[in-house]
């Protein structure tokens, strides 16, 4: 009887401690993912072999971005990285990107900025990032 009571206390007490530690932690994890007043939102849709972009904060402007074929590339461009329509984003401000896919899984990535987000059919994913310097950053579908 005493051993059973002691075993119950040893089981329930650590469980309660874990619950009291986990609940505030889960709230903080959720709040970390929520963007705080981003300057703009870039909607991105992954298609097989190209990406569609939409700037909807200021005016409805959307376009498709395809990889440049080898026959159209200039000598200073990078194979499998250069595209026909580049996105233009502001510096020194938070940018939210909302990503989805229409056909298969994609992954929108800018390795030099440490940004990677999965594009899944039927699901909206979002992340925020901050561009510190001006430049040309190459993205990939990894």
PDB file of C-alpha atoms in Angstrom:
ATOM      1  CA  UNK A   1       0.000   0.000   0.000  1.00  0.00           C
ATOM      2  CA  UNK A   2       2.786   2.462   0.956  1.00  0.00           C
ATOM      3  CA  UNK A   3       4.882   1.373  -2.024  1.00  0.00           C
ATOM      4  CA  UNK A   4       1.922   1.808  -4.331  1.00  0.00           C
ATOM      5  CA  UNK A   5       1.271   5.313  -2.963  1.00  0.00           C
ATOM      6  CA  UNK A   6       4.949   6.259  -3.327  1.00  0.00           C
ATOM      7  CA  UNK A   7       5.040   4.928  -6.887  1.00  0.00           C
ATOM      8  CA  UNK A   8       1.921   6.929  -7.769  1.00  0.00           C
ATOM      9  CA  UNK A   9       3.485  10.127  -6.383  1.00  0.00           C
ATOM     10  CA  UNK A  10       6.737   9.447  -8.283  1.00  0.00           C
ATOM     11  CA  UNK A  11       4.721   9.081 -11.470  1.00  0.00           C
ATOM     12  CA  UNK A  12       2.215  11.928 -11.095  1.00  0.00           C
ATOM     13  CA  UNK A  13       4.521  14.619  -9.667  1.00  0.00           C
ATOM     14  CA  UNK A  14       7.071  14.597 -12.545  1.00  0.00           C
ATOM     15  CA  UNK A  15       4.167  14.495 -15.002  1.00  0.00           C
ATOM     16  CA  UNK A  16       2.673  17.647 -13.486  1.00  0.00           C
ATOM     17  CA  UNK A  17       6.061  19.390 -13.557  1.00  0.00           C
ATOM     18  CA  UNK A  18       6.433  18.527 -17.242  1.00  0.00           C
ATOM     19  CA  UNK A  19       2.954  19.892 -18.013  1.00  0.00           C
ATOM     20  CA  UNK A  20       3.679  23.183 -16.205  1.00  0.00           C
ATOM     21  CA  UNK A  21       6.965  23.550 -18.116  1.00  0.00           C
ATOM     22  CA  UNK A  22       5.582  22.458 -21.508  1.00  0.00           C
ATOM     23  CA  UNK A  23       2.505  24.696 -21.735  1.00  0.00           C
ATOM     24  CA  UNK A  24       4.340  28.059 -21.573  1.00  0.00           C
ATOM     25  CA  UNK A  25       7.054  26.686 -23.867  1.00  0.00           C
ATOM     26  CA  UNK A  26       4.521  25.678 -26.516  1.00  0.00           C
ATOM     27  CA  UNK A  27       2.984  29.160 -26.384  1.00  0.00           C
ATOM     28  CA  UNK A  28       6.406  30.753 -26.897  1.00  0.00           C
ATOM     29  CA  UNK A  29       7.202  28.419 -29.795  1.00  0.00           C
ATOM     30  CA  UNK A  30       3.944  29.418 -31.461  1.00  0.00           C
ATOM     31  CA  UNK A  31       4.607  33.147 -30.947  1.00  0.00           C
ATOM     32  CA  UNK A  32       8.120  32.835 -32.391  1.00  0.00           C
ATOM     33  CA  UNK A  33       6.647  31.732 -35.714  1.00  0.00           C
ATOM     34  CA  UNK A  34       4.125  34.586 -35.931  1.00  0.00           C
ATOM     35  CA  UNK A  35       5.454  37.511 -37.968  1.00  0.00           C
ATOM     36  CA  UNK A  36       5.310  40.853 -36.208  1.00  0.00           C
ATOM     37  CA  UNK A  37       4.051  43.507 -38.637  1.00  0.00           C
ATOM     38  CA  UNK A  38       5.966  42.563 -41.789  1.00  0.00           C
ATOM     39  CA  UNK A  39       6.426  45.347 -44.339  1.00  0.00           C
ATOM     40  CA  UNK A  40       5.210  43.154 -47.168  1.00  0.00           C
ATOM     41  CA  UNK A  41       3.934  39.701 -47.993  1.00  0.00           C
ATOM     42  CA  UNK A  42       5.138  37.734 -50.995  1.00  0.00           C
ATOM     43  CA  UNK A  43       2.792  34.941 -52.058  1.00  0.00           C
ATOM     44  CA  UNK A  44       4.651  32.108 -53.756  1.00  0.00           C
ATOM     45  CA  UNK A  45       3.220  29.070 -55.538  1.00  0.00           C
ATOM     46  CA  UNK A  46       5.441  26.203 -56.621  1.00  0.00           C
ATOM     47  CA  UNK A  47       4.729  24.529 -59.943  1.00  0.00           C
ATOM     48  CA  UNK A  48       6.660  21.796 -61.638  1.00  0.00           C
ATOM     49  CA  UNK A  49       9.617  23.644 -63.246  1.00  0.00           C
ATOM     50  CA  UNK A  50       8.664  27.214 -62.223  1.00  0.00           C
ATOM     51  CA  UNK A  51       7.428  29.506 -59.427  1.00  0.00           C
ATOM     52  CA  UNK A  52       4.529  32.000 -59.431  1.00  0.00           C
ATOM     53  CA  UNK A  53       4.847  35.155 -57.329  1.00  0.00           C
ATOM     54  CA  UNK A  54       2.262  37.697 -56.205  1.00  0.00           C
ATOM     55  CA  UNK A  55       2.810  41.050 -54.542  1.00  0.00           C
ATOM     56  CA  UNK A  56      -0.632  41.759 -53.083  1.00  0.00           C
ATOM     57  CA  UNK A  57       0.071  44.339 -50.357  1.00  0.00           C
ATOM     58  CA  UNK A  58       0.370  47.366 -52.614  1.00  0.00           C
ATOM     59  CA  UNK A  59      -1.287  46.341 -55.867  1.00  0.00           C
ATOM     60  CA  UNK A  60      -2.192  43.023 -57.388  1.00  0.00           C
ATOM     61  CA  UNK A  61       0.930  42.206 -59.363  1.00  0.00           C
ATOM     62  CA  UNK A  62       1.776  38.623 -60.193  1.00  0.00           C
ATOM     63  CA  UNK A  63       4.184  36.869 -62.527  1.00  0.00           C
ATOM     64  CA  UNK A  64       5.822  33.526 -63.252  1.00  0.00           C
ATOM     65  CA  UNK A  65       9.536  32.878 -62.925  1.00  0.00           C
ATOM     66  CA  UNK A  66      11.172  30.200 -65.086  1.00  0.00           C
ATOM     67  CA  UNK A  67      14.780  29.045 -65.171  1.00  0.00           C
ATOM     68  CA  UNK A  68      16.602  30.430 -68.176  1.00  0.00           C
ATOM     69  CA  UNK A  69      17.352  27.812 -70.821  1.00  0.00           C
ATOM     70  CA  UNK A  70      20.988  27.347 -71.811  1.00  0.00           C
ATOM     71  CA  UNK A  71      20.324  28.797 -75.254  1.00  0.00           C
ATOM     72  CA  UNK A  72      19.223  32.160 -73.782  1.00  0.00           C
ATOM     73  CA  UNK A  73      21.934  32.551 -71.142  1.00  0.00           C
ATOM     74  CA  UNK A  74      24.692  35.127 -71.278  1.00  0.00           C
ATOM     75  CA  UNK A  75      28.284  34.328 -70.314  1.00  0.00           C
ATOM     76  CA  UNK A  76      28.017  36.000 -66.873  1.00  0.00           C
ATOM     77  CA  UNK A  77      24.865  34.110 -65.803  1.00  0.00           C
ATOM     78  CA  UNK A  78      24.713  30.930 -63.745  1.00  0.00           C
ATOM     79  CA  UNK A  79      23.295  27.718 -65.159  1.00  0.00           C
ATOM     80  CA  UNK A  80      20.278  26.369 -63.210  1.00  0.00           C
ATOM     81  CA  UNK A  81      20.200  29.508 -61.008  1.00  0.00           C
ATOM     82  CA  UNK A  82      19.279  32.438 -63.264  1.00  0.00           C
ATOM     83  CA  UNK A  83      15.613  33.053 -64.050  1.00  0.00           C
ATOM     84  CA  UNK A  84      13.717  35.143 -66.562  1.00  0.00           C
ATOM     85  CA  UNK A  85      11.771  37.186 -63.946  1.00  0.00           C
ATOM     86  CA  UNK A  86      13.440  37.949 -60.622  1.00  0.00           C
ATOM     87  CA  UNK A  87      11.628  38.981 -57.470  1.00  0.00           C
ATOM     88  CA  UNK A  88      12.611  42.354 -56.031  1.00  0.00           C
ATOM     89  CA  UNK A  89      12.420  42.788 -52.268  1.00  0.00           C
ATOM     90  CA  UNK A  90      13.198  45.704 -49.939  1.00  0.00           C
ATOM     91  CA  UNK A  91      16.142  45.687 -47.531  1.00  0.00           C
ATOM     92  CA  UNK A  92      16.134  46.474 -43.804  1.00  0.00           C
ATOM     93  CA  UNK A  93      12.547  45.279 -43.299  1.00  0.00           C
ATOM     94  CA  UNK A  94      10.691  42.129 -42.349  1.00  0.00           C
ATOM     95  CA  UNK A  95       9.289  40.224 -45.305  1.00  0.00           C
ATOM     96  CA  UNK A  96       6.718  37.478 -44.927  1.00  0.00           C
ATOM     97  CA  UNK A  97       6.591  34.778 -47.567  1.00  0.00           C
ATOM     98  CA  UNK A  98       3.537  32.558 -47.890  1.00  0.00           C
ATOM     99  CA  UNK A  99       4.261  29.382 -49.842  1.00  0.00           C
ATOM    100  CA  UNK A 100       2.093  26.662 -51.366  1.00  0.00           C
ATOM    101  CA  UNK A 101       2.344  24.186 -54.241  1.00  0.00           C
ATOM    102  CA  UNK A 102      -0.091  23.081 -56.901  1.00  0.00           C
ATOM    103  CA  UNK A 103       1.341  19.738 -57.954  1.00  0.00           C
ATOM    104  CA  UNK A 104       4.184  18.161 -55.956  1.00  0.00           C
ATOM    105  CA  UNK A 105       6.344  19.019 -52.953  1.00  0.00           C
ATOM    106  CA  UNK A 106       8.741  21.920 -53.498  1.00  0.00           C
ATOM    107  CA  UNK A 107      11.184  23.736 -51.262  1.00  0.00           C
ATOM    108  CA  UNK A 108      11.723  27.489 -51.720  1.00  0.00           C
ATOM    109  CA  UNK A 109      15.290  28.215 -50.629  1.00  0.00           C
ATOM    110  CA  UNK A 110      17.790  31.074 -50.617  1.00  0.00           C
ATOM    111  CA  UNK A 111      20.877  29.354 -49.135  1.00  0.00           C
ATOM    112  CA  UNK A 112      22.989  32.503 -48.703  1.00  0.00           C
ATOM    113  CA  UNK A 113      20.275  34.025 -46.490  1.00  0.00           C
ATOM    114  CA  UNK A 114      19.475  30.871 -44.547  1.00  0.00           C
ATOM    115  CA  UNK A 115      15.843  30.826 -45.708  1.00  0.00           C
ATOM    116  CA  UNK A 116      14.112  27.544 -46.535  1.00  0.00           C
ATOM    117  CA  UNK A 117      10.424  26.738 -46.528  1.00  0.00           C
ATOM    118  CA  UNK A 118       8.532  23.754 -47.890  1.00  0.00           C
ATOM    119  CA  UNK A 119       5.749  24.196 -50.441  1.00  0.00           C
ATOM    120  CA  UNK A 120       3.136  21.504 -49.976  1.00  0.00           C
ATOM    121  CA  UNK A 121       0.017  20.990 -52.111  1.00  0.00           C
ATOM    122  CA  UNK A 122      -3.112  22.024 -50.203  1.00  0.00           C
ATOM    123  CA  UNK A 123      -1.247  23.708 -47.350  1.00  0.00           C
ATOM    124  CA  UNK A 124      -0.053  27.275 -46.741  1.00  0.00           C
ATOM    125  CA  UNK A 125       3.317  27.642 -45.029  1.00  0.00           C
ATOM    126  CA  UNK A 126       4.826  30.947 -44.028  1.00  0.00           C
ATOM    127  CA  UNK A 127       8.097  32.311 -42.746  1.00  0.00           C
ATOM    128  CA  UNK A 128       9.685  35.698 -42.290  1.00  0.00           C
ATOM    129  CA  UNK A 129      13.143  36.910 -43.195  1.00  0.00           C
ATOM    130  CA  UNK A 130      15.183  40.084 -43.120  1.00  0.00           C
ATOM    131  CA  UNK A 131      17.561  41.197 -45.879  1.00  0.00           C
ATOM    132  CA  UNK A 132      20.522  43.144 -44.471  1.00  0.00           C
ATOM    133  CA  UNK A 133      22.390  44.127 -47.627  1.00  0.00           C
ATOM    134  CA  UNK A 134      21.605  44.873 -51.226  1.00  0.00           C
ATOM    135  CA  UNK A 135      22.572  42.235 -53.714  1.00  0.00           C
ATOM    136  CA  UNK A 136      21.545  39.466 -56.012  1.00  0.00           C
ATOM    137  CA  UNK A 137      20.609  36.328 -54.081  1.00  0.00           C
ATOM    138  CA  UNK A 138      20.046  33.074 -55.936  1.00  0.00           C
ATOM    139  CA  UNK A 139      17.276  30.746 -54.856  1.00  0.00           C
ATOM    140  CA  UNK A 140      16.765  27.074 -55.481  1.00  0.00           C
ATOM    141  CA  UNK A 141      14.195  24.345 -55.174  1.00  0.00           C
ATOM    142  CA  UNK A 142      16.085  21.984 -52.912  1.00  0.00           C
TER     143      UNK A 142
END
